[in-house]
Coordinates of C-alpha atoms in Angstrom, one line a residue:
Chain X
A24 CA 11.1 17.6 15.1
Q25 CA 12.0 14.3 16.8
S26 CA 14.5 12.0 15.2
V27 CA 15.8 8.5 15.8
S28 CA 19.3 7.4 15.0
Q29 CA 20.4 3.7 14.8
H30 CA 24.1 3.4 14.8
N31 CA 24.6 0.3 12.8
H32 CA 23.0 -0.4 9.4
H33 CA 24.2 -4.0 9.1
V34 CA 25.6 -6.2 11.8
I35 CA 27.0 -9.7 11.1
L36 CA 27.5 -12.1 14.1
S37 CA 28.2 -15.7 14.7
E38 CA 25.8 -17.8 16.8
A39 CA 26.2 -17.4 20.5
A40 CA 27.8 -13.9 20.1
S41 CA 26.4 -11.1 22.2
L42 CA 24.4 -8.3 20.5
E43 CA 24.0 -4.7 21.2
L44 CA 22.2 -2.4 18.8
G45 CA 22.4 1.3 19.5
C46 CA 19.4 3.7 19.3
N47 CA 19.4 7.4 20.2
Y48 CA 16.6 9.8 19.9
S49 CA 16.2 13.6 20.0
Y50 CA 13.1 14.7 21.8
G51 CA 12.8 16.4 25.2
G52 CA 9.2 15.6 26.0
T53 CA 7.5 12.5 27.2
V54 CA 8.2 9.6 24.9
N55 CA 7.4 5.9 24.6
L56 CA 10.2 3.8 23.2
F57 CA 9.9 0.6 21.1
W58 CA 12.0 -1.9 19.3
Y59 CA 10.2 -3.6 16.4
V60 CA 11.5 -6.6 14.4
Q61 CA 10.8 -7.8 10.9
Y62 CA 11.8 -11.4 10.2
P63 CA 12.2 -12.3 6.5
G64 CA 8.9 -12.5 4.9
Q65 CA 6.9 -11.6 8.0
H66 CA 5.1 -8.6 9.4
L67 CA 6.8 -6.0 11.4
Q68 CA 6.1 -6.8 15.0
L69 CA 6.8 -5.6 18.5
L70 CA 10.0 -6.8 20.2
L71 CA 9.7 -4.8 23.4
K72 CA 8.5 -1.4 24.7
Y73 CA 9.2 1.1 27.4
F74 CA 6.5 3.4 28.9
S75 CA 7.7 4.1 32.4
G76 CA 9.1 2.4 35.5
D77 CA 12.1 0.1 35.4
P78 CA 14.4 1.4 32.6
L79 CA 15.5 -2.2 31.8
V80 CA 12.7 -3.9 29.9
K81 CA 12.6 -7.4 28.7
G82 CA 11.0 -8.5 25.5
I83 CA 10.4 -11.7 23.5
K84 CA 13.0 -14.2 22.6
G85 CA 15.5 -13.1 25.3
F86 CA 15.9 -9.5 24.1
E87 CA 16.2 -6.6 26.5
A88 CA 16.7 -2.9 26.2
E89 CA 17.8 -0.2 28.6
F90 CA 16.4 3.3 28.6
I91 CA 19.0 5.8 29.7
K92 CA 17.2 9.1 29.9
S93 CA 20.3 11.2 30.3
K94 CA 21.8 9.8 27.1
F95 CA 18.5 9.7 25.1
S96 CA 19.3 6.1 24.4
F97 CA 17.4 2.9 24.2
N98 CA 19.9 0.2 23.2
L99 CA 18.8 -3.3 22.4
R100 CA 20.8 -6.3 23.8
K101 CA 20.8 -10.0 23.7
P102 CA 23.5 -12.1 25.4
S103 CA 23.6 -14.9 22.9
V104 CA 22.1 -14.6 19.4
Q105 CA 20.7 -17.4 17.4
W106 CA 20.5 -17.9 13.6
S107 CA 16.8 -17.3 13.9
D108 CA 17.4 -13.8 15.1
T109 CA 18.4 -12.8 11.6
A110 CA 16.0 -10.0 10.8
E111 CA 15.7 -6.2 10.5
Y112 CA 15.4 -4.3 13.7
F113 CA 13.8 -0.9 14.1
C114 CA 13.9 1.5 17.0
A115 CA 10.9 3.8 17.3
V116 CA 9.9 6.7 19.5
Y117 CA 6.3 7.7 20.1
S118 CA 5.8 11.3 21.2
T119 CA 2.6 11.8 23.1
N120 CA 2.6 15.5 22.1
A121 CA 2.9 14.8 18.4
G122 CA 0.7 11.8 18.6
K123 CA 2.8 9.8 16.2
S124 CA 5.9 7.6 16.0
T125 CA 9.3 8.2 14.4
F126 CA 11.3 5.2 13.3
G127 CA 15.0 4.8 12.9
D128 CA 16.3 3.6 9.5
G129 CA 16.7 0.0 10.8
T130 CA 19.6 -2.4 11.4
T131 CA 19.9 -5.6 9.5
L132 CA 21.2 -8.4 11.7
T133 CA 22.7 -11.5 10.0
V134 CA 23.6 -14.3 12.3
K135 CA 25.8 -17.0 10.8
P136 CA 25.2 -20.6 12.0
Chain M
E105 CA -0.9 -12.4 15.3
A106 CA -2.5 -8.9 14.8
D107 CA -5.8 -8.6 13.0
I108 CA -4.7 -6.0 10.4
Y109 CA -5.1 -6.7 6.7
Q110 CA -3.8 -5.2 3.6
T111 CA -4.7 -5.9 0.0
P112 CA -3.4 -6.4 -2.5
R113 CA -0.1 -7.8 -1.3
Y114 CA 1.6 -7.1 -4.6
L115 CA 0.6 -4.8 -7.4
V116 CA 2.3 -4.0 -10.7
I117 CA 0.6 -1.2 -12.6
G118 CA 1.2 1.2 -15.4
T119 CA 1.9 4.9 -15.2
G120 CA -1.1 7.1 -14.9
K121 CA -3.5 4.5 -13.4
K122 CA -5.5 5.2 -10.3
I123 CA -5.0 2.8 -7.5
T124 CA -6.4 2.2 -4.0
L125 CA -4.5 0.2 -1.4
E126 CA -6.8 -1.3 1.2
C127 CA -6.2 -1.5 4.9
S128 CA -8.5 -2.9 7.5
Q129 CA -8.2 -3.8 11.2
T130 CA -10.6 -5.7 13.5
M131 CA -9.1 -4.5 16.8
G132 CA -11.3 -1.4 17.2
H133 CA -8.2 0.8 17.2
D134 CA -8.8 4.5 16.8
K135 CA -5.3 5.4 15.5
M136 CA -4.2 4.2 12.0
Y137 CA -1.1 5.0 10.0
W138 CA 0.4 4.6 6.5
Y139 CA 4.1 4.2 6.1
Q140 CA 6.3 4.0 3.0
Q141 CA 9.3 1.8 3.2
D142 CA 12.0 1.2 0.5
P143 CA 14.0 -2.0 0.9
G144 CA 16.5 -1.7 3.7
M145 CA 15.4 1.8 4.5
E146 CA 13.5 3.4 7.4
L147 CA 9.8 3.7 7.6
H148 CA 8.4 7.1 6.6
L149 CA 5.1 8.2 7.9
I150 CA 2.9 9.5 5.1
H151 CA -0.6 9.6 6.6
Y152 CA -2.2 9.0 9.9
S153 CA -5.6 9.2 11.5
Y154 CA -6.9 9.6 15.1
G155 CA -10.4 8.4 14.2
V156 CA -13.3 8.6 11.9
N157 CA -13.2 11.7 9.7
S158 CA -9.7 12.5 11.0
T159 CA -6.7 12.4 8.6
E160 CA -3.3 14.1 8.8
K161 CA -0.3 14.2 6.6
G162 CA 2.8 12.6 7.9
D163 CA 6.5 13.5 7.9
L164 CA 7.1 12.5 4.3
S165 CA 5.3 14.4 1.6
S166 CA 3.2 12.1 -0.5
E167 CA 0.9 12.5 -3.5
S168 CA -1.4 10.0 -2.1
T169 CA -4.6 10.7 -0.2
V170 CA -6.5 8.8 2.5
S171 CA -9.9 8.6 4.0
R172 CA -11.3 7.3 7.3
I173 CA -15.1 6.9 7.0
R174 CA -15.2 3.8 9.2
T175 CA -13.0 3.0 12.2
E176 CA -11.8 -0.3 10.8
H177 CA -11.0 1.0 7.3
F178 CA -8.2 3.3 6.1
P179 CA -7.6 3.2 2.4
L180 CA -4.8 5.0 0.5
T181 CA -5.4 6.3 -3.0
L182 CA -3.0 7.4 -5.7
E183 CA -4.9 9.3 -8.4
S184 CA -2.2 8.8 -11.0
A185 CA 0.6 6.4 -10.3
R186 CA 4.2 7.1 -11.3
P187 CA 7.4 5.1 -11.2
S188 CA 8.5 7.2 -8.3
H189 CA 5.7 5.7 -6.3
T190 CA 7.3 2.3 -6.5
S191 CA 7.8 1.2 -2.9
Q192 CA 6.3 -0.9 -0.1
Y193 CA 3.4 0.6 1.8
L194 CA 2.8 -0.5 5.4
C195 CA -0.5 0.1 7.3
A196 CA -0.5 0.1 11.0
S197 CA -3.0 0.7 13.9
S198 CA -2.6 1.4 17.6
G199 CA -4.4 1.4 20.9
L200 CA -7.8 2.5 21.9
A201 CA -8.2 6.2 22.6
G202 CA -7.0 7.2 26.1
D203 CA -5.6 3.9 27.2
G204 CA -2.0 4.9 26.7
D205 CA -1.1 2.0 24.6
Y206 CA 0.8 3.3 21.6
E207 CA 2.2 0.0 20.4
Q208 CA 1.6 -0.3 16.7
Y209 CA 0.3 -3.4 14.9
F210 CA 1.4 -3.7 11.3
G211 CA -0.1 -5.3 8.3
P212 CA 1.8 -7.4 5.8
G213 CA 2.4 -4.5 3.4
T214 CA 1.6 -3.9 -0.2
R215 CA 4.6 -3.9 -2.6
L216 CA 3.7 -1.5 -5.4
T217 CA 5.6 -1.4 -8.7
V218 CA 4.7 1.3 -11.2
T219 CA 6.0 0.6 -14.7

């Protein structure tokens, strides 16, 4: 069965600090990779996604993620965080064979102004 | 903002009651999902559907049941609610069949408390 592991449960940063959230998955077949974000009081929404092509994908609000197939990783990065980035971040893997997604257990990011 | 709706947003109910959580989407998506999420925890897939009259159980065992009689509607029912069912329930939908788009659109969730 596929699984998704997010390395950090809670990250606290000051504004302008750089961010990297780790995500590793275990599945050998064809996968699509996602980062979702849930801002306080809002719906879960897509931050960025990877299907194929350039392994470095860019999402909304200055976020990017790099797919490293050999490491089964899809880490999320942002060079300079803002207070408004405070949210919960979920990595997800969609298996085309299984026809469903598996989510990591989330990382809560708190950015101090 | 995605066109996926859940009602009620909040529900407090006594043990033993039957409840139905509603989920509707207006995007014509074939695939729909129900997740259970406790605060600060991961999303657990409890049910999913590929289309009308198609329902499957997810990774997390659940005493709830679902139905998919119409494309846009995917209700979840608990025949007899228990305190262990207290959680947040998220509905999601994705893509049109065959288009390769597996991005999921989420509803606002229903926060259920069983007393």
